XYZ file of C-alpha atoms in Angstrom:
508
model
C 10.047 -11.525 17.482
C 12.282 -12.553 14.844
C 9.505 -15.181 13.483
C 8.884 -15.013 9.628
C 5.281 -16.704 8.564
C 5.709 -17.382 4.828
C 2.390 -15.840 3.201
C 0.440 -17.878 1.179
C -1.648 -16.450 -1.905
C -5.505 -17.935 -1.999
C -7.089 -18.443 -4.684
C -8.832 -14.881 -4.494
C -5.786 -13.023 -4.517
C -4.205 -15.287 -7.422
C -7.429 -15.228 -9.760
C -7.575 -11.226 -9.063
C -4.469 -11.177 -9.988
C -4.538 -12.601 -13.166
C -8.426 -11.506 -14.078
C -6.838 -8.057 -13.427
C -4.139 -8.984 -16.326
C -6.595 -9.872 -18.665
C -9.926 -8.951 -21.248
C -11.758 -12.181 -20.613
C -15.275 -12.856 -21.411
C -17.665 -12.917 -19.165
C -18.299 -10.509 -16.105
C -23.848 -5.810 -2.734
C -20.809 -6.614 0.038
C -17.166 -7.890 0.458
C -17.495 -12.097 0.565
C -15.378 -13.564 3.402
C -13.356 -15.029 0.714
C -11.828 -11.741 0.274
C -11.721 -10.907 4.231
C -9.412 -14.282 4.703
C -7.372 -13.222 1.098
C -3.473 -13.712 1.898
C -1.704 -10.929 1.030
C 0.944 -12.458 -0.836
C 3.825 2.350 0.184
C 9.379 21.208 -7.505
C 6.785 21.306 -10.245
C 5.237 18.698 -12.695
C 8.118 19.352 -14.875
C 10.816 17.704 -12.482
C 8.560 14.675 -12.994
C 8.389 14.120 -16.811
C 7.245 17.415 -18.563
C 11.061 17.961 -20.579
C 10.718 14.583 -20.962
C 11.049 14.062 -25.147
C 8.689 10.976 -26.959
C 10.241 7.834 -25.287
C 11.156 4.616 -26.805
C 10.145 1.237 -25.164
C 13.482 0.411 -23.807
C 13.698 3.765 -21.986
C 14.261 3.475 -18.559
C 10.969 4.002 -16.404
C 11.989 3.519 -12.570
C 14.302 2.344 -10.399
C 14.220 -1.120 -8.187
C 15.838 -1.520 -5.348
C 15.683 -4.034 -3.185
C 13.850 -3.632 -0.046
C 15.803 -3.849 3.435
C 13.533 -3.638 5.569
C 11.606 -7.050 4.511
C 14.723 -8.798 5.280
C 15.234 -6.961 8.858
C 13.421 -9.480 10.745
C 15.439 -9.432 13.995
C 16.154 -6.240 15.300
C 16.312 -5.571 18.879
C 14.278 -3.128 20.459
C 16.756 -0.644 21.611
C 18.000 -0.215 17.919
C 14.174 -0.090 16.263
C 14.290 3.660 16.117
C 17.450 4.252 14.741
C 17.179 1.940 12.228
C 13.736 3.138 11.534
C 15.390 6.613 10.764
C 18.133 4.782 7.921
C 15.508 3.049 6.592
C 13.663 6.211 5.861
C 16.558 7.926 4.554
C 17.303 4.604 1.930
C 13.431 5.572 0.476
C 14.485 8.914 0.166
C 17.653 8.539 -1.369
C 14.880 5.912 -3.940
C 13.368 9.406 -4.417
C 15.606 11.731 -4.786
C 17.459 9.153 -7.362
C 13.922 8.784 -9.359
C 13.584 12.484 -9.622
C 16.553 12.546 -10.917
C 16.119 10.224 -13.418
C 12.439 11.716 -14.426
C 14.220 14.958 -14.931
C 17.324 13.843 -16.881
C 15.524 12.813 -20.044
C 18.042 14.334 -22.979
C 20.403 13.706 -20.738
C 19.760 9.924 -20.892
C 19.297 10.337 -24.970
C 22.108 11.139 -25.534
C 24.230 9.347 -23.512
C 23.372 5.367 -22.777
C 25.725 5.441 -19.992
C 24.412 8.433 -18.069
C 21.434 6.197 -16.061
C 24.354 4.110 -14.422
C 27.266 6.957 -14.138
C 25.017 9.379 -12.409
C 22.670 8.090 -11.150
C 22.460 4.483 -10.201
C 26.535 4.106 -9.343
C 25.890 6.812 -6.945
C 23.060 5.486 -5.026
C 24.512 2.264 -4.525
C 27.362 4.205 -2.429
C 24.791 5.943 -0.511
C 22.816 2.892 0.131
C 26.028 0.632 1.122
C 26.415 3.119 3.775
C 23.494 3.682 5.037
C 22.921 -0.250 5.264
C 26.157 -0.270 7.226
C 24.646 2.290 9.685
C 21.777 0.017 10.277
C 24.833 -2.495 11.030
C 26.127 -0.453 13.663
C 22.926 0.082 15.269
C 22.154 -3.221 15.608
C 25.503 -4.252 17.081
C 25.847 -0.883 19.363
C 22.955 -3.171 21.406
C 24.539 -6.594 21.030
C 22.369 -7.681 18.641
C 23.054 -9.766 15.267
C 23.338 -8.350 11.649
C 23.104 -10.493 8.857
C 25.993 -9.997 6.472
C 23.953 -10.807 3.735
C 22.088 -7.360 3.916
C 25.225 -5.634 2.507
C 24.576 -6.820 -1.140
C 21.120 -5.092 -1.333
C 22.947 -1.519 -2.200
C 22.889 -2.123 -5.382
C 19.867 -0.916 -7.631
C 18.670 -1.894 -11.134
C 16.665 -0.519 -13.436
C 13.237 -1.514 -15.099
C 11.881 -0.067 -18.137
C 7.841 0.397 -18.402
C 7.227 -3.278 -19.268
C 8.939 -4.878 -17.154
C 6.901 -3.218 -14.032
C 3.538 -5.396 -13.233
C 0.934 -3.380 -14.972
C -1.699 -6.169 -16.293
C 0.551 -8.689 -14.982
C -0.345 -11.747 -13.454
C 3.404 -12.202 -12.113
C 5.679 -10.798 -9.175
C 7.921 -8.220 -9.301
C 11.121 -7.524 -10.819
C 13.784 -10.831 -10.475
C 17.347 -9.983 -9.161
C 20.232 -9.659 -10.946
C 18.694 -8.039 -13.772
C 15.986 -10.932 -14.494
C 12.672 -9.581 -16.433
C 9.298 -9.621 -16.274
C 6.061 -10.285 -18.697
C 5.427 -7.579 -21.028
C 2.458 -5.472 -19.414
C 2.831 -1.936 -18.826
C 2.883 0.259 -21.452
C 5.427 2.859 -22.402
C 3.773 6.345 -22.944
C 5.265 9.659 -24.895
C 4.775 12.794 -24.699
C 0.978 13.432 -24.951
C -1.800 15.675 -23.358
C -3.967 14.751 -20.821
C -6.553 17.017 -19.908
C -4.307 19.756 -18.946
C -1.000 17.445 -17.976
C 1.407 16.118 -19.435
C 1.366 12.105 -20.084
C 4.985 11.753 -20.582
C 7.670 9.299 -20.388
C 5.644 7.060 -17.298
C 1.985 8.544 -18.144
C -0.180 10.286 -15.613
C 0.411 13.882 -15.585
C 3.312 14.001 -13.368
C 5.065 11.941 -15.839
C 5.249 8.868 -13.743
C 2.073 6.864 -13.771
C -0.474 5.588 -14.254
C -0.853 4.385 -17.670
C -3.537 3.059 -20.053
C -2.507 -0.774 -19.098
C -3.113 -0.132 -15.716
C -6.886 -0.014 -15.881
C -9.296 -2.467 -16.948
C -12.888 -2.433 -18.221
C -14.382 -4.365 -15.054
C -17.705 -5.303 -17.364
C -15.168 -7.848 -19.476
C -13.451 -9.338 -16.612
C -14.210 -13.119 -15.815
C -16.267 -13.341 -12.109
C -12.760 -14.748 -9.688
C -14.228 -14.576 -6.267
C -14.314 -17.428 -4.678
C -16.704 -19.059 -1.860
C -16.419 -18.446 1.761
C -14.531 -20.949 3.983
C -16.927 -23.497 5.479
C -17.478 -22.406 9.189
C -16.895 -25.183 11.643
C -19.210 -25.405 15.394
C -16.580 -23.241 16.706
C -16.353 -20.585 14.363
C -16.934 -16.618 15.839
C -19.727 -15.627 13.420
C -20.563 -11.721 14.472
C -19.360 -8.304 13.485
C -18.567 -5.191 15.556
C -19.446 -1.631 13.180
C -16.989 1.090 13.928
C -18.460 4.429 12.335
C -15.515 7.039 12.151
C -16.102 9.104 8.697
C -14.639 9.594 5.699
C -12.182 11.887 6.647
C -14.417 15.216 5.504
C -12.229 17.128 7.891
C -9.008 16.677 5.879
C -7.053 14.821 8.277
C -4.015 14.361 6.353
C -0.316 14.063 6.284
C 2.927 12.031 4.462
C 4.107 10.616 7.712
C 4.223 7.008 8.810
C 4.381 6.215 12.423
C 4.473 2.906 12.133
C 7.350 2.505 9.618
C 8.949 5.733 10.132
C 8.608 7.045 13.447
C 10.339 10.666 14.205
C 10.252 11.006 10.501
C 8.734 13.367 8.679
C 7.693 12.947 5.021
C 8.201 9.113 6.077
C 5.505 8.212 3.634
C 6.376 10.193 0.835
C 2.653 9.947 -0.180
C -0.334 11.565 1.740
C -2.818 9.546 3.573
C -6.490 10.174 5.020
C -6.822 9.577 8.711
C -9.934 8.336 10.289
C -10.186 7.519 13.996
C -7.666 9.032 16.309
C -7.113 12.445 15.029
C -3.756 13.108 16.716
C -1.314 10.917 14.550
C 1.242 12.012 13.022
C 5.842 11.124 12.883
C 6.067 11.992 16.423
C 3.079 10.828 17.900
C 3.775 8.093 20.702
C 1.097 5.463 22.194
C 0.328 8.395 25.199
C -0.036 10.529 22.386
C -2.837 8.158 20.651
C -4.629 8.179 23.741
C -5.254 11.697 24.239
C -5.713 12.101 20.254
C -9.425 12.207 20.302
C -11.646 10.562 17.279
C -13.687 11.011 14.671
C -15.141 7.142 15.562
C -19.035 7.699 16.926
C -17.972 5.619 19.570
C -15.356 7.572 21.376
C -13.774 4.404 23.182
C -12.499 3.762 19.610
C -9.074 5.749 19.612
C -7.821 3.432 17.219
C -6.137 5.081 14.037
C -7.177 4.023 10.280
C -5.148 5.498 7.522
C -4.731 5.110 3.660
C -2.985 6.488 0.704
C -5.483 9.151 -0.697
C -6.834 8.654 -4.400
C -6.329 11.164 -6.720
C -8.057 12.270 -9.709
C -5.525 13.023 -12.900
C -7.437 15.679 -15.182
C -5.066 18.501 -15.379
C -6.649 19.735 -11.209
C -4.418 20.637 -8.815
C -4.849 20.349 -4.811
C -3.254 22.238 -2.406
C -0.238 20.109 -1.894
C 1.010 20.878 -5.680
C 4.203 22.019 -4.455
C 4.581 20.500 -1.279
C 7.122 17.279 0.017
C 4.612 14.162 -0.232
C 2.616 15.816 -3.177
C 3.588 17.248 -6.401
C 6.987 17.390 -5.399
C 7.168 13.670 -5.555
C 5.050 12.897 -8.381
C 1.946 13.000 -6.159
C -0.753 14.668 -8.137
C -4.253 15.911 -9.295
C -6.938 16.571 -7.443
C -7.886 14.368 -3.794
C -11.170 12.547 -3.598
C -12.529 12.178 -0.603
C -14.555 8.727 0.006
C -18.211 9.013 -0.434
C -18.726 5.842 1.856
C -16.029 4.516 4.577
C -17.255 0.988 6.041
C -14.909 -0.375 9.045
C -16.079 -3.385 10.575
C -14.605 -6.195 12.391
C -15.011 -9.806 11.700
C -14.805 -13.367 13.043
C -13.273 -16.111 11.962
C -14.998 -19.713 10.719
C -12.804 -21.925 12.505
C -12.348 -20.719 16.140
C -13.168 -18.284 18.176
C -10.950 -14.935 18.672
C -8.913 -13.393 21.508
C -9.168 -9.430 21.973
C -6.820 -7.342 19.969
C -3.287 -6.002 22.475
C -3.683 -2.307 22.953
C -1.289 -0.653 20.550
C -1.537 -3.025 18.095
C 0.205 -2.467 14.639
C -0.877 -4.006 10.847
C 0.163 -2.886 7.693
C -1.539 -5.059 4.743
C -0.779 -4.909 1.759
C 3.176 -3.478 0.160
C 3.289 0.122 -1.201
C 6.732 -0.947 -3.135
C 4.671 -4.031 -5.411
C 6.350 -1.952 -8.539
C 9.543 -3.436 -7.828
C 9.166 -5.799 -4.545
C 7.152 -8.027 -6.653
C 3.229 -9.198 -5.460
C 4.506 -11.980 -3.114
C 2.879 -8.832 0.138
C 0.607 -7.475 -2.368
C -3.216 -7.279 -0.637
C -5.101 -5.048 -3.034
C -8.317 -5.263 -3.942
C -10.234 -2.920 -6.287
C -13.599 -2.999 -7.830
C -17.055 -2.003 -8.439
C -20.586 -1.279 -6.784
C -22.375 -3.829 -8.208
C -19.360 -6.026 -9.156
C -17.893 -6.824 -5.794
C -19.275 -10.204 -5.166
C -17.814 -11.342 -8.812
C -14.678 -9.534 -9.383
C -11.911 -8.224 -7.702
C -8.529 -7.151 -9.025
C -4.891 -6.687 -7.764
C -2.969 -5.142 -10.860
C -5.206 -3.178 -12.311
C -7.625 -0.094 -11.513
C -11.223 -0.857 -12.626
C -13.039 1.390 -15.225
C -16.598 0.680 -14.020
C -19.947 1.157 -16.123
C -22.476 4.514 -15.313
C -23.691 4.755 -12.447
C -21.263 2.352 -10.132
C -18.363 3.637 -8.132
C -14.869 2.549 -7.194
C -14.591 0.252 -4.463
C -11.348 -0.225 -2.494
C -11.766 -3.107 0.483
C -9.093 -4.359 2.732
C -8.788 -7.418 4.820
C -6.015 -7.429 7.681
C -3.988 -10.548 9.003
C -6.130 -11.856 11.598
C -3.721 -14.211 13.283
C -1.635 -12.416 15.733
C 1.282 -14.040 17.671
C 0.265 -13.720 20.909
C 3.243 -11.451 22.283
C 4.175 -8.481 20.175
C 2.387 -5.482 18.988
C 4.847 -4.827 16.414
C 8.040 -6.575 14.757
C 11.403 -5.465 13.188
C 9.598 -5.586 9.476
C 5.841 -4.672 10.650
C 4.948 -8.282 8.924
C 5.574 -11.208 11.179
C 3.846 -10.330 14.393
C 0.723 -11.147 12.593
C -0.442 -13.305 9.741
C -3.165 -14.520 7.571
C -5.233 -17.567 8.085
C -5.465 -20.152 5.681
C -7.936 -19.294 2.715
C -9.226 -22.714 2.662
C -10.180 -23.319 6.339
C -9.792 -19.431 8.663
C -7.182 -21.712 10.479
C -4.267 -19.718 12.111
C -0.681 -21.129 11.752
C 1.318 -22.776 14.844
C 1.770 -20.276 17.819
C -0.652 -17.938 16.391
C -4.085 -16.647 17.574
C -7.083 -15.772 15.774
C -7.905 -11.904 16.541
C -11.020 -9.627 15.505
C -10.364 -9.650 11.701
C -9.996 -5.681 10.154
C -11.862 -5.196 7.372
C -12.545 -1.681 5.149
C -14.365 -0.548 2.389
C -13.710 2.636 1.048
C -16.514 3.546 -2.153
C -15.055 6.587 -4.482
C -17.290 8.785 -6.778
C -15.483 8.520 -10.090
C -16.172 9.450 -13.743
C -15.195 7.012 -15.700
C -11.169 6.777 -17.253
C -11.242 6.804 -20.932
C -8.866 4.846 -22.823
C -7.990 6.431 -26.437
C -5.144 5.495 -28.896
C -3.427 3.767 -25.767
C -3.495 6.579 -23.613
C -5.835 7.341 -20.946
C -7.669 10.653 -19.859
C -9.268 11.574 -16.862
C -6.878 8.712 -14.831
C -7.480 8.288 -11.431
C -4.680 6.806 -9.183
C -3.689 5.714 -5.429
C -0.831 7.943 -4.134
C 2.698 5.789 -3.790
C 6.164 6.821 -3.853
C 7.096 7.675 -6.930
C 9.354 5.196 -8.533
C 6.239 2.611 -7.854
C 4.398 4.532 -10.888
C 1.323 4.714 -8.907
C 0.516 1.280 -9.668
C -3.287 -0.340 -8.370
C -1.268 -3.257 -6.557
C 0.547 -0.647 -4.669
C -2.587 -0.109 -2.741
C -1.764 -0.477 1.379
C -3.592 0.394 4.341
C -2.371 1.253 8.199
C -3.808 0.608 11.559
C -3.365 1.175 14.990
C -5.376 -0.135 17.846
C -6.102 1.886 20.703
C -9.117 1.655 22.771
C -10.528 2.626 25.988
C -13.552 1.555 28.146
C -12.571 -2.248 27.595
C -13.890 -1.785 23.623
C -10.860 -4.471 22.708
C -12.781 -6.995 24.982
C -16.418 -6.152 23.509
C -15.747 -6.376 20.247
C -14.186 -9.678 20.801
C -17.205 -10.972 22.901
C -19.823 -9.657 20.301
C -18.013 -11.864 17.592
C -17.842 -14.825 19.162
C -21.267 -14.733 20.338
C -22.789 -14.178 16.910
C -23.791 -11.146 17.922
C -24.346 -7.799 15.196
C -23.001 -4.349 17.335
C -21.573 -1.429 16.965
């Protein structure tokens, strides 16, 4: 269980990384290139409206390093608990980020005041809460590495040194920087909010550098891999909605179970309709679904996207929403496409019931790209372009297109693992091939199509912003961009949809 698969990047994911850095000349479905792409989470005021005009240097969020990446061993009978402390060290991110949104004189007039109140203090919260993870893991004889006691501490980043238009990672440790990208915004109107301090209207993203004019972005997909005799070549259509019944909440079962507000962002849920903190795998199977076919209990959940113009939805003043920098107005997908694919050098083996995947990192701000699996672009554009960093400004008449492609190489034992990553894997973007002691498995992949007006980008600000919900100190950054599953199924669907891609077949 304690396995750790190093990720590789492809070449998709590292030319949409770097097309979505730059203007460069030049430039239907999602190409398998992208479905084998390595990958490789009180009112608007508390958020940034005292904030005053900010220099460049000002201090924009706070990075800390993430635990549980590096909690790859963890025995079973200490998961929960140490579930709950991890939880509590992204709250006690939040809490420290509000803070520091909300402290702007404060911070003017005293350089100190960012360390003294508000970093030096969350390093002592975080030291013992890391130590509480060490007690749970020993209370069951397990093994905790020492090392994890030096992640309390926290830096800081200032707006351009977080990855907006970047081609790079994230923030280096021990106060290394980044490329200049992002770009520091003061104190302007935005259609009704304030674009303050961070931008958006919450005051804490997203920002003029974060979107890109998708019509002057260099084509960066790349071919499919070559299928061999053996490859699985069919697809199995799941049809569950688009979530028009307003499914929501800001939990996360999978990282944060028994926690609510785990999330600290609100997601859509398609699928099994009974998910929630608390929920449990008897709990999935008696959740019912919005899936056409009903053996499909299998649970599908995003971050919501949001439309900045000044709107308000009825989370404003709610944990999850406004309350944590979470805001505007929710769009609800005009298409939802879930389908699973095969793989071009083998066949694949049904998925385990009660299967887990998270792709993609909601924390790229300051975790860096290295888990980073977002994909953004146009109708019309998809087959050519494709971007991590930045959210695309398409032309009339196309719409935003978010896709996802899952690990498909599972390890053949565990439906989950201490950091929800090394269970499962990707394949290799040159060949579909699965690494040693792993399996190829149905392949998850999503396409979610958004009904946008176009952002408008004027004297470096930008109006009418649209943005993918995060936790705050992430700035609501595109590469940010994550998506959940769960698989439960009943009726021996697991089995069928495997059989229907290896035989070629087209079903649903």
């Amino acid at each position: 269980m304690g396995r750790n698969t190093r990720k590789r990047r492809t070449p998709l994911a590292t030319k949409a990384i770097a097309a979505s850095a730059a203007l460069a000349l030049g430039g239907g479905g999602l190409l398998w290139a992208n479905y084998f792409a390595s990958a490789h989470e009180t009112n608007n005021q508390a958020w940034g409206g005292n904030q005053t005009k900010a220099a460049s240097a000002q201090v924009a969020t706070i990075s800390c390093p993430d635990v549980g990446q590096k909690l790859t061993n963890v025995p079973a009978a200490a998961r929960n608990g140490v579930a709950a402390e991890l939880a509590n060290l992204d709250k006690q991110i939040t809490e420290a980020y509000s803070r520091l949104a909300s402290t702007r004189q404060a911070q003017a007039n005293d350089a100190s005041f960012v360390q003294n109140a508000i970093v030096g203090p969350l390093k002592e919260k975080r030291a013992a809460t890391i130590d509480r993870i060490r007690i749970d893991i020993q209370r069951v004889g397990g093994t905790f590495n020492q090392s994890l006691s030096q992640l309390a501490a926290c830096t800081t980043l200032t707006a351009n040194q977080t990855n907006a238009g970047q081609t790079g990672g994230g923030q280096q440790q021990n106060g290394g920087q980044q490329q200049n990208g992002g770009q520091q915004q003061g104190g302007q109107q935005q259609n009704g909010g304030q674009q303050q301090g961070n931008g958006g209207q919450a005051g804490n993203g997203p920002v003029a550098a974060d979107f890109v004019d998708i019509t002057k972005v260099a084509p960066n997909v790349q071919a499919k891999p070559r299928k061999t005799g053996n490859a699985s070549t069919g697809q199995f259509v799941t049809r569950c909605g688009v979530n028009a019944n307003k499914n929501h909440n800001t939990d996360n079962v999978i990282v944060a179970p028994g926690v609510a507000n785990g999330a600290h962002h609100l997601h859509d849920y398609v699928g099994n309709q009974k998910v929630n903190a608390f929920s449990s795998n008897q709990t999935f199977l008696q959740g019912g679904t919005s899936c056409q076919n009903k053996n499909d209990l299998s649970s599908y959940y995003w971050p919501v996207v949001r439309i900045q113009d000044g709107t308000q939805d009825f989370d404003q003043n709610r944990d999850g929403g406004g309350k944590e920098g979470n805001v505007g107005r929710i769009l609800t997908p005009v298409q939802a496409e879930i389908k699973y694919v095969g793989n071009p050098s083998s066949k694949v083996v049904a998925m385990p019931q009660f299967l887990r995947i998270i792709t993609g990192d909601a924390k790229t701000t300051t975790n860096g790209l290295a888990n980073a699996n977002a994909h953004w672009s146009c109708t019309g554009f998809e087959n050519k372009v494709q971007l991590t960093t930045q959210y695309p400004i398409c032309p009339q008449g196309s719409n935003v297109v978010r896709t996802f492609a899952f690990q498909s190489c599972w390890d053949g034992q565990n439906i989950d693992s201490a950091n929800h990553r090394t269970h499962v894997a990707f394949a290799d973007p040159a060949s579909g091939v699965c690494g040693n002691g792993f399996k190829a498995i149905p392949q998850l992949t999503m396409r979610l199509v958004y009904k946008i007006n176009p952002p408008v980008i004027q004297n470096g600000q930008v109006k009418n912003a649209y943005a993918v919900d995060g936790f705050p100190d992430q700035l609501h950054k595109a590469a940010t961009d994550h998506d959940d599953f769960i698989s439960v199924t009943t009726g021996g669907l697991a089995n069928k949809i495997a059989n229907c891609i290896n035989s070629g077949q087209r079903c649903q």
